[in-house]
Amino acid sequence: PRHVINILGEVNKPGRYEVEPVNLNFLDVLAAAAGPRNEADITRIKIIRRPLTPSSDRQGSDKEVIIFDFAQYQEMGDPGSLPGLHLGDTIFVPKETKGFWEEFKTIGGSLGVIVMAIAIIL
């Protein structure tokens, strides 16, 4: 049987990764995906877990979502804070959301460079 973990979102190599159940480790899977991109919000990584057996008597969603703060792990370095993974889990690394002022500063800085270049040319 194939043992897979899915990793999606803001990582350099998203996809399905075959893993050994004995060595199921969050850091290994993240490394296999070549790590998070610069735009990733590593404070809100989601691990989406489906139950091992489907339940027909429950209504609604029967999956579990775990939120993991990888930035905090990097700061503290506590291996006990790493989330456990189960076969079939999906790791989703979201994109960092920028507020209005961050976007404004980025656009304003780019426009400033263009205006200065035009002024130098003229």
Coordinates of N, CA and C in Angstrom, one line a residue:
P1 N 0.8 -1.2 0.0 CA 0.0 0.0 0.0 C 0.9 1.3 0.0
R2 N 0.4 2.3 -0.6 CA 1.1 3.6 -0.7 C 0.7 4.4 0.5
H3 N 1.7 4.9 1.2 CA 1.6 5.8 2.3 C 1.9 7.2 1.9
V4 N 0.9 8.1 1.9 CA 1.2 9.4 1.3 C 0.8 10.5 2.3
I5 N 1.5 11.6 2.2 CA 1.1 12.9 2.9 C 1.1 13.9 1.7
N6 N 0.1 14.7 1.7 CA -0.1 15.8 0.7 C 0.4 17.1 1.4
I7 N 1.1 17.9 0.6 CA 1.5 19.2 1.1 C 1.2 20.2 0.0
L8 N 0.4 21.2 0.3 CA -0.1 22.2 -0.7 C 0.1 23.6 -0.2
G9 N -0.1 24.5 -1.1 CA 0.0 26.0 -0.8 C 1.4 26.5 -1.0
E10 N 1.8 27.4 -0.2 CA 3.0 28.2 -0.4 C 4.3 27.4 0.0
V11 N 4.5 26.3 -0.7 CA 5.8 25.6 -0.5 C 6.4 25.5 -1.9
N12 N 7.7 25.3 -2.0 CA 8.4 25.3 -3.2 C 8.1 24.1 -4.1
K13 N 7.8 23.0 -3.6 CA 7.4 21.8 -4.4 C 6.2 21.1 -3.8
P14 N 5.0 21.7 -4.0 CA 3.8 21.0 -3.5 C 3.5 19.7 -4.2
G15 N 2.8 18.8 -3.5 CA 2.5 17.5 -4.1 C 2.2 16.4 -3.1
R16 N 2.2 15.2 -3.6 CA 2.0 14.0 -2.8 C 3.4 13.4 -2.5
Y17 N 3.6 13.1 -1.3 CA 4.9 12.5 -0.9 C 4.7 11.2 -0.2
E18 N 5.4 10.2 -0.7 CA 5.3 8.9 -0.1 C 6.2 8.9 1.1
V19 N 5.7 8.4 2.2 CA 6.5 8.4 3.5 C 6.4 7.0 4.1
E20 N 7.4 6.7 4.9 CA 7.4 5.5 5.7 C 6.7 5.8 7.0
P21 N 5.7 5.0 7.4 CA 4.9 5.2 8.6 C 5.8 5.3 9.8
V22 N 6.9 4.6 9.8 CA 7.8 4.6 11.0 C 8.4 6.0 11.2
N23 N 8.7 6.7 10.1 CA 9.5 7.9 10.2 C 8.6 9.1 9.8
L24 N 7.4 9.1 10.2 CA 6.4 10.2 9.8 C 6.8 11.4 10.6
N25 N 7.4 12.4 10.0 CA 7.9 13.6 10.7 C 7.5 14.8 9.9
F26 N 7.0 15.8 10.6 CA 6.5 17.1 10.0 C 7.7 17.8 9.2
L27 N 8.9 17.8 9.9 CA 10.0 18.5 9.3 C 10.5 17.8 8.1
D28 N 10.5 16.5 8.0 CA 10.9 15.7 6.9 C 10.0 16.0 5.7
V29 N 8.7 16.0 5.9 CA 7.7 16.3 4.8 C 7.9 17.7 4.3
L30 N 8.1 18.7 5.2 CA 8.3 20.1 4.8 C 9.6 20.2 4.0
A31 N 10.6 19.5 4.4 CA 11.9 19.6 3.7 C 11.8 18.9 2.4
A32 N 11.0 17.8 2.3 CA 10.8 17.2 1.0 C 10.1 18.1 0.0
A33 N 9.3 19.0 0.5 CA 8.6 20.0 -0.4 C 9.5 21.2 -0.6
A34 N 10.7 21.1 -0.2 CA 11.7 22.2 -0.4 C 11.4 23.5 0.4
G35 N 10.7 23.3 1.5 CA 10.4 24.4 2.5 C 9.4 25.4 2.0
P36 N 9.0 26.3 2.9 CA 8.0 27.3 2.6 C 8.6 28.4 1.7
R37 N 7.7 29.0 0.9 CA 8.1 30.1 0.1 C 8.2 31.4 0.9
N38 N 8.8 32.4 0.4 CA 8.9 33.7 1.1 C 7.5 34.3 1.4
E39 N 6.5 34.0 0.6 CA 5.1 34.6 0.8 C 4.3 33.7 1.8
A40 N 4.9 32.7 2.3 CA 4.1 31.8 3.2 C 3.9 32.4 4.6
D41 N 2.7 32.1 5.1 CA 2.4 32.5 6.5 C 2.6 31.2 7.3
I42 N 3.8 31.1 7.9 CA 4.2 29.9 8.6 C 3.6 29.9 10.0
T43 N 2.9 30.9 10.4 CA 2.2 30.9 11.7 C 0.9 30.3 11.7
R44 N 0.4 29.9 10.5 CA -1.0 29.4 10.4 C -1.0 28.1 9.5
I45 N 0.0 27.3 9.6 CA 0.0 26.0 8.8 C -1.1 25.1 9.3
K46 N -1.9 24.6 8.3 CA -3.0 23.7 8.7 C -2.7 22.3 8.3
I47 N -3.0 21.4 9.2 CA -2.9 20.0 9.0 C -4.3 19.4 9.0
I48 N -4.8 18.9 7.8 CA -6.1 18.5 7.7 C -6.1 16.9 7.7
R49 N -6.8 16.4 8.7 CA -6.8 15.0 8.9 C -8.2 14.4 8.7
R50 N -8.2 13.4 7.9 CA -9.5 12.7 7.8 C -9.5 11.5 8.7
P51 N -10.7 11.1 9.2 CA -10.7 9.9 10.1 C -10.3 8.6 9.3
L52 N -9.8 7.7 10.0 CA -9.3 6.4 9.4 C -10.5 5.6 8.8
T53 N -11.6 5.7 9.5 CA -12.8 4.9 9.0 C -13.9 5.9 8.9
P54 N -14.6 5.9 7.7 CA -15.7 6.8 7.5 C -16.9 6.5 8.5
S55 N -17.5 7.5 8.9 CA -18.6 7.4 9.9 C -19.9 7.9 9.2
S56 N -20.9 7.0 9.0 CA -22.1 7.3 8.4 C -23.1 7.9 9.3
D57 N -22.9 7.8 10.6 CA -23.9 8.3 11.6 C -23.6 9.7 12.0
R58 N -22.5 10.3 11.5 CA -22.2 11.7 11.8 C -22.6 12.6 10.6
Q59 N -23.1 13.8 10.9 CA -23.4 14.7 9.9 C -22.4 15.8 9.8
G60 N -22.2 16.4 8.7 CA -21.3 17.5 8.5 C -19.9 17.0 8.3
S61 N -18.9 17.8 8.6 CA -17.5 17.5 8.4 C -17.0 16.5 9.5
D62 N -16.3 15.5 9.0 CA -15.7 14.6 9.9 C -14.2 14.6 9.9
K63 N -13.7 15.7 9.4 CA -12.2 15.9 9.4 C -11.8 16.8 10.5
E64 N -10.5 16.7 10.9 CA -10.0 17.4 12.0 C -9.0 18.4 11.3
V65 N -8.9 19.7 11.8 CA -8.0 20.6 11.3 C -7.1 21.1 12.5
I66 N -5.8 21.0 12.3 CA -4.9 21.4 13.4 C -4.1 22.6 12.8
I67 N -4.0 23.6 13.6 CA -3.3 24.8 13.2 C -1.9 24.8 13.9
F68 N -0.9 24.9 13.2 CA 0.5 24.9 13.7 C 1.3 26.1 13.4
D69 N 1.9 26.7 14.4 CA 2.7 27.9 14.3 C 4.2 27.5 14.1
F70 N 4.6 27.3 12.9 CA 6.0 26.9 12.6 C 7.0 28.0 13.0
A71 N 6.6 29.3 13.0 CA 7.5 30.4 13.4 C 7.8 30.2 14.9
Q72 N 6.9 29.9 15.7 CA 7.1 29.7 17.1 C 8.0 28.5 17.3
Y73 N 7.8 27.4 16.6 CA 8.8 26.3 16.7 C 10.2 26.7 16.4
Q74 N 10.4 27.5 15.3 CA 11.7 28.0 14.9 C 12.3 28.8 16.0
E75 N 11.5 29.6 16.7 CA 12.0 30.4 17.8 C 12.3 29.6 19.0
M76 N 11.5 28.7 19.4 CA 11.7 27.9 20.6 C 12.5 26.7 20.4
G77 N 12.4 26.0 19.3 CA 13.2 24.8 19.0 C 12.7 23.6 19.8
D78 N 11.5 23.6 20.3 CA 11.0 22.4 21.1 C 10.5 21.4 20.2
P79 N 11.2 20.2 20.1 CA 10.7 19.2 19.2 C 9.3 18.6 19.6
G80 N 9.0 18.7 20.9 CA 7.7 18.3 21.4 C 6.5 19.1 20.9
S81 N 6.8 20.3 20.3 CA 5.7 21.1 19.8 C 5.4 20.8 18.4
L82 N 6.2 20.0 17.7 CA 5.9 19.6 16.3 C 4.7 18.7 16.3
P83 N 3.8 19.0 15.3 CA 2.6 18.2 15.3 C 2.9 16.8 14.7
G84 N 2.1 15.9 15.3 CA 2.2 14.5 14.8 C 1.5 14.4 13.5
L85 N 1.9 13.6 12.6 CA 1.3 13.4 11.3 C 0.7 11.9 11.2
H86 N -0.4 11.8 10.5 CA -0.9 10.5 10.2 C -0.9 10.3 8.7
L87 N -0.9 9.0 8.3 CA -1.0 8.7 6.9 C -2.2 9.3 6.3
G88 N -2.1 10.0 5.1 CA -3.2 10.6 4.5 C -3.5 12.0 4.8
D89 N -2.7 12.6 5.8 CA -2.9 14.0 6.2 C -2.5 14.9 5.0
T90 N -3.1 16.1 5.0 CA -2.8 17.1 4.1 C -2.3 18.3 4.9
I91 N -1.1 18.8 4.5 CA -0.5 20.0 5.1 C -0.8 21.1 4.1
F92 N -1.4 22.2 4.6 CA -1.6 23.4 3.8 C -0.9 24.6 4.4
V93 N 0.0 25.2 3.6 CA 0.7 26.4 4.0 C 0.1 27.6 3.3
P94 N -0.6 28.4 4.1 CA -1.3 29.5 3.4 C -0.4 30.7 3.0
K95 N -0.9 31.5 2.2 CA -0.1 32.7 1.7 C -0.3 33.8 2.8
E96 N 0.7 34.5 3.0 CA 0.7 35.6 4.0 C -0.2 36.7 3.5
T97 N -1.2 37.1 4.3 CA -2.1 38.2 3.8 C -1.5 39.6 4.2
K98 N -1.4 40.5 3.3 CA -0.9 41.8 3.6 C -2.0 42.7 3.8
G99 N -1.8 43.6 4.8 CA -2.8 44.6 5.1 C -2.8 45.7 4.0
F100 N -3.7 46.6 4.1 CA -3.8 47.8 3.2 C -2.5 48.6 3.2
W101 N -1.9 48.9 4.3 CA -0.8 49.7 4.4 C 0.5 49.1 3.9
E102 N 0.6 47.8 4.1 CA 1.7 47.0 3.5 C 1.7 47.1 2.0
E103 N 0.5 46.8 1.4 CA 0.3 46.9 0.0 C 0.6 48.3 -0.5
F104 N 0.1 49.3 0.2 CA 0.3 50.7 -0.2 C 1.8 51.1 -0.2
K105 N 2.5 50.6 0.8 CA 4.0 50.9 0.9 C 4.7 50.2 -0.3
T106 N 4.3 49.0 -0.6 CA 5.0 48.3 -1.7 C 4.7 49.0 -3.0
I107 N 3.5 49.4 -3.3 CA 3.1 50.1 -4.6 C 3.8 51.5 -4.6
G108 N 3.7 52.2 -3.4 CA 4.2 53.5 -3.3 C 5.7 53.5 -3.6
G109 N 6.4 52.5 -3.0 CA 7.9 52.5 -3.2 C 8.2 52.2 -4.7
S110 N 7.5 51.4 -5.3 CA 7.7 51.1 -6.8 C 7.4 52.3 -7.6
L111 N 6.4 53.0 -7.3 CA 6.1 54.2 -8.1 C 7.1 55.3 -7.8
G112 N 7.6 55.4 -6.6 CA 8.7 56.4 -6.3 C 9.9 56.1 -7.2
V113 N 10.3 54.9 -7.3 CA 11.5 54.5 -8.1 C 11.3 54.9 -9.6
I114 N 10.1 54.6 -10.1 CA 9.8 55.0 -11.5 C 9.8 56.5 -11.7
V115 N 9.2 57.2 -10.8 CA 9.2 58.7 -10.9 C 10.6 59.2 -10.9
M116 N 11.5 58.7 -10.0 CA 12.9 59.2 -9.9 C 13.6 58.8 -11.2
A117 N 13.4 57.7 -11.7 CA 14.0 57.3 -13.0 C 13.6 58.2 -14.1
I118 N 12.4 58.6 -14.2 CA 11.9 59.5 -15.2 C 12.5 60.8 -15.0
A119 N 12.6 61.3 -13.8 CA 13.2 62.6 -13.5 C 14.7 62.7 -13.9
I120 N 15.4 61.6 -13.7 CA 16.8 61.5 -14.1 C 17.0 61.5 -15.6
I121 N 16.1 60.8 -16.3 CA 16.2 60.8 -17.8 C 15.9 62.1 -18.4
L122 N 14.9 62.8 -17.8 CA 14.5 64.1 -18.4 C 15.4 65.2 -17.8

